[in-house]
Amino acid sequence: DDPDPTRRNEANSCYCVDGFSCFGSGVLNMAPCKRTPDRPTGAPLALSYPHFYQAEPKYQEAVVGLHPDKEKHQFYVDVMTEFGFPLAIRPRFQLNLVINRDPDIPTLANFADELVLPFLWAQDGFDQPSAEMASAIRKGLDIPTKYSRLLGVVLLALGGGTLLSSLVWILWKRRSDKPQHNIPAM
């Protein structure tokens, strides 16, 4: 639940599962997804963009050295609308450990009530199509323009041939169905 109403998205409330902490904007509690019979509360993990990019400011402020940058930390996909496949995709994510204050453990007694601490961020994907993919895209875009005229001519020729053969067949059928008048020989 993000306290900032301009950032809050009520449609995301379904990700807040009963019995688990509901984090602010930009951080997803993974504990409900990591439940096992021997760990019914799940693993203390949270998922976010690297450096808490687009997350509630309290997460960035709790850890020293984070500098969210759109160019370095956003997740993006560039989709070619003609074909519907990605020309560029750069998935980026950060795994965070959720640490709760525990007064019985001296090291954790001085922590905040709940600290979301980054321990890994990763990225994958590609920024532009490979040479082979670019060639296939060019071919896919060129085929309709190059072959549409040829296909039009072929279809017109087939249509004309079908029409001509139909007319010939109709005339032949009429001629063969006419009664023959025999003139008697003298």
CSV table of C-alpha atoms in Angstrom, one decimal:
chain,number,residue,atom,x,y,z
A,1,ASP,CA,0.0,0.0,0.0
A,2,ASP,CA,1.7,3.2,-1.2
A,3,PRO,CA,0.8,6.2,0.9
A,4,ASP,CA,1.1,8.4,-2.2
A,5,PRO,CA,-2.3,8.3,-3.9
A,6,THR,CA,-0.8,9.3,-7.3
A,7,ARG,CA,1.4,6.2,-7.3
A,8,ARG,CA,-1.1,3.8,-5.7
A,9,ASN,CA,-2.7,1.3,-8.1
A,10,GLU,CA,-5.7,-0.3,-6.5
A,11,ALA,CA,-5.7,-3.1,-9.1
A,12,ASN,CA,-2.5,-4.4,-7.5
A,13,SER,CA,-4.2,-5.0,-4.2
A,14,CYS,CA,-4.7,-8.7,-5.2
A,15,TYR,CA,-0.9,-9.2,-4.7
A,16,CYS,CA,-1.4,-8.5,-1.0
A,17,VAL,CA,-2.1,-12.0,0.3
A,18,ASP,CA,-3.7,-12.4,3.8
A,19,GLY,CA,-1.1,-13.3,6.4
A,20,PHE,CA,1.8,-11.7,4.6
A,21,SER,CA,3.3,-8.2,4.6
A,22,CYS,CA,2.1,-6.0,1.8
A,23,PHE,CA,5.0,-3.8,0.6
A,24,GLY,CA,4.7,-0.3,-0.9
A,25,SER,CA,4.8,0.5,-4.6
A,26,GLY,CA,7.7,-1.0,-6.6
A,27,VAL,CA,8.4,-4.0,-4.3
A,28,LEU,CA,6.6,-7.3,-4.5
A,29,ASN,CA,6.6,-9.7,-1.5
A,30,MET,CA,7.7,-13.1,-2.9
A,31,ALA,CA,7.0,-15.0,0.4
A,32,PRO,CA,3.6,-16.2,-0.7
A,33,CYS,CA,5.1,-17.7,-3.8
A,34,LYS,CA,7.8,-19.5,-1.9
A,35,ARG,CA,5.8,-21.4,0.7
A,36,THR,CA,6.7,-25.0,1.3
A,37,PRO,CA,5.4,-27.5,3.9
A,38,ASP,CA,8.5,-26.9,6.1
A,39,ARG,CA,8.4,-23.1,5.6
A,40,PRO,CA,4.7,-22.1,5.6
A,41,THR,CA,5.5,-18.4,5.9
A,42,GLY,CA,7.6,-18.6,2.7
A,43,ALA,CA,11.1,-17.3,2.0
A,44,PRO,CA,11.9,-13.8,3.1
A,45,LEU,CA,12.3,-12.4,-0.4
A,46,ALA,CA,11.1,-9.4,-2.3
A,47,LEU,CA,11.3,-8.5,-6.0
A,48,SER,CA,11.8,-5.0,-7.5
A,49,TYR,CA,13.6,-3.2,-10.2
A,50,PRO,CA,17.3,-2.6,-9.7
A,51,HIS,CA,18.2,0.1,-7.2
A,52,PHE,CA,14.4,0.3,-6.3
A,53,TYR,CA,13.8,2.2,-9.6
A,54,GLN,CA,10.2,3.4,-9.5
A,55,ALA,CA,9.7,2.1,-6.0
A,56,GLU,CA,8.4,4.0,-3.0
A,57,PRO,CA,11.3,6.4,-1.8
A,58,LYS,CA,11.5,4.8,1.6
A,59,TYR,CA,13.2,1.7,0.1
A,60,GLN,CA,15.9,3.7,-1.6
A,61,GLU,CA,16.5,5.8,1.5
A,62,ALA,CA,16.9,2.7,3.7
A,63,VAL,CA,20.0,1.5,1.8
A,64,VAL,CA,23.1,3.6,1.2
A,65,GLY,CA,24.6,3.8,-2.4
A,66,LEU,CA,21.5,3.3,-4.5
A,67,HIS,CA,21.1,5.6,-7.5
A,68,PRO,CA,18.1,4.6,-9.6
A,69,ASP,CA,18.5,5.5,-13.3
A,70,LYS,CA,15.9,4.8,-15.9
A,71,GLU,CA,18.5,4.0,-18.7
A,72,LYS,CA,20.3,1.4,-16.4
A,73,HIS,CA,17.4,0.0,-14.4
A,74,GLN,CA,14.1,0.0,-16.3
A,75,PHE,CA,12.6,-3.2,-17.9
A,76,TYR,CA,11.7,-2.5,-21.5
A,77,VAL,CA,10.5,-4.3,-24.5
A,78,ASP,CA,10.4,-2.8,-28.0
A,79,VAL,CA,7.8,-4.7,-30.1
A,80,MET,CA,7.5,-4.5,-33.8
A,81,THR,CA,3.8,-3.9,-34.4
A,82,GLU,CA,3.7,-5.5,-37.9
A,83,PHE,CA,4.8,-8.9,-36.5
A,84,GLY,CA,4.3,-8.7,-32.8
A,85,PHE,CA,7.7,-9.9,-31.7
A,86,PRO,CA,10.4,-8.0,-29.8
A,87,LEU,CA,13.1,-6.1,-31.6
A,88,ALA,CA,14.8,-5.3,-28.3
A,89,ILE,CA,14.1,-6.6,-24.8
A,90,ARG,CA,16.0,-5.8,-21.6
A,91,PRO,CA,14.5,-7.5,-18.5
A,92,ARG,CA,16.0,-6.3,-15.3
A,93,PHE,CA,15.1,-7.3,-11.8
A,94,GLN,CA,16.5,-7.1,-8.2
A,95,LEU,CA,16.1,-9.7,-5.5
A,96,ASN,CA,15.9,-8.4,-2.0
A,97,LEU,CA,16.2,-10.1,1.4
A,98,VAL,CA,13.5,-9.0,3.9
A,99,ILE,CA,15.0,-8.6,7.3
A,100,ASN,CA,12.8,-8.0,10.3
A,101,ARG,CA,13.9,-6.6,13.6
A,102,ASP,CA,14.4,-9.3,16.3
A,103,PRO,CA,15.1,-7.9,19.8
A,104,ASP,CA,16.4,-11.4,20.9
A,105,ILE,CA,19.2,-11.3,18.4
A,106,PRO,CA,21.7,-8.5,19.2
A,107,THR,CA,22.7,-7.9,15.5
A,108,LEU,CA,19.0,-7.6,14.5
A,109,ALA,CA,17.9,-5.7,17.5
A,110,ASN,CA,19.0,-2.3,16.0
A,111,PHE,CA,17.5,-2.9,12.6
A,112,ALA,CA,14.4,-1.1,11.4
A,113,ASP,CA,11.1,-3.0,11.9
A,114,GLU,CA,11.4,-4.3,8.3
A,115,LEU,CA,14.4,-3.8,6.0
A,116,VAL,CA,14.2,-4.7,2.3
A,117,LEU,CA,17.9,-5.3,1.5
A,118,PRO,CA,19.1,-5.8,-2.1
A,119,PHE,CA,21.4,-8.7,-2.6
A,120,LEU,CA,21.3,-9.4,-6.4
A,121,TRP,CA,20.2,-7.6,-9.5
A,122,ALA,CA,20.3,-9.1,-13.0
A,123,GLN,CA,19.6,-8.3,-16.6
A,124,ASP,CA,19.3,-10.3,-19.7
A,125,GLY,CA,18.0,-9.7,-23.3
A,126,PHE,CA,19.3,-7.7,-26.2
A,127,ASP,CA,19.3,-4.0,-27.3
A,128,GLN,CA,18.8,-4.6,-31.0
A,129,PRO,CA,18.1,-7.5,-33.3
A,130,SER,CA,21.1,-9.7,-34.5
A,131,ALA,CA,22.2,-9.5,-38.2
A,132,GLU,CA,20.3,-12.7,-39.0
A,133,MET,CA,17.1,-11.4,-37.3
A,134,ALA,CA,17.4,-8.0,-39.0
A,135,SER,CA,17.7,-9.8,-42.4
A,136,ALA,CA,14.6,-11.9,-41.6
A,137,ILE,CA,12.7,-8.8,-40.6
A,138,ARG,CA,13.6,-7.0,-43.8
A,139,LYS,CA,12.6,-10.0,-45.9
A,140,GLY,CA,9.3,-10.2,-44.0
A,141,LEU,CA,8.6,-6.6,-44.6
A,142,ASP,CA,9.7,-6.7,-48.3
A,143,ILE,CA,7.7,-9.8,-49.3
A,144,PRO,CA,4.3,-8.2,-49.3
A,145,THR,CA,5.4,-5.2,-51.5
A,146,LYS,CA,7.5,-7.4,-53.9
A,147,TYR,CA,5.1,-10.2,-54.4
A,148,SER,CA,1.7,-8.5,-54.1
A,149,ARG,CA,1.8,-7.3,-57.7
A,150,LEU,CA,3.0,-10.7,-59.0
A,151,LEU,CA,0.3,-12.5,-57.0
A,152,GLY,CA,-2.2,-10.1,-58.4
A,153,VAL,CA,-1.2,-10.8,-62.0
A,154,VAL,CA,-1.2,-14.6,-61.3
A,155,LEU,CA,-4.7,-14.4,-59.7
A,156,LEU,CA,-6.0,-12.3,-62.6
A,157,ALA,CA,-4.6,-14.8,-65.1
A,158,LEU,CA,-6.2,-17.7,-63.3
A,159,GLY,CA,-9.5,-15.9,-63.1
A,160,GLY,CA,-9.3,-15.0,-66.8
A,161,GLY,CA,-8.4,-18.5,-67.7
A,162,THR,CA,-11.3,-19.9,-65.6
A,163,LEU,CA,-13.7,-17.5,-67.3
A,164,LEU,CA,-12.5,-18.3,-70.8
A,165,SER,CA,-12.6,-22.0,-70.2
A,166,SER,CA,-16.2,-21.7,-68.8
A,167,LEU,CA,-17.4,-19.8,-71.8
A,168,VAL,CA,-15.8,-22.3,-74.2
A,169,TRP,CA,-17.4,-25.2,-72.3
A,170,ILE,CA,-20.9,-23.4,-72.4
A,171,LEU,CA,-20.6,-22.8,-76.1
A,172,TRP,CA,-19.5,-26.4,-76.8
A,173,LYS,CA,-22.3,-27.8,-74.6
A,174,ARG,CA,-24.9,-25.7,-76.5
A,175,ARG,CA,-23.6,-26.7,-79.8
A,176,SER,CA,-23.5,-30.4,-78.9
A,177,ASP,CA,-27.0,-30.3,-77.4
A,178,LYS,CA,-28.7,-28.8,-80.5
A,179,PRO,CA,-30.8,-31.3,-82.4
A,180,GLN,CA,-29.3,-32.3,-85.7
A,181,HIS,CA,-31.5,-31.8,-88.8
A,182,ASN,CA,-30.7,-34.4,-91.3
A,183,ILE,CA,-31.5,-33.5,-94.9
A,184,PRO,CA,-32.6,-36.5,-96.9
A,185,ALA,CA,-30.4,-37.4,-99.8
A,186,MET,CA,-31.9,-37.2,-103.4
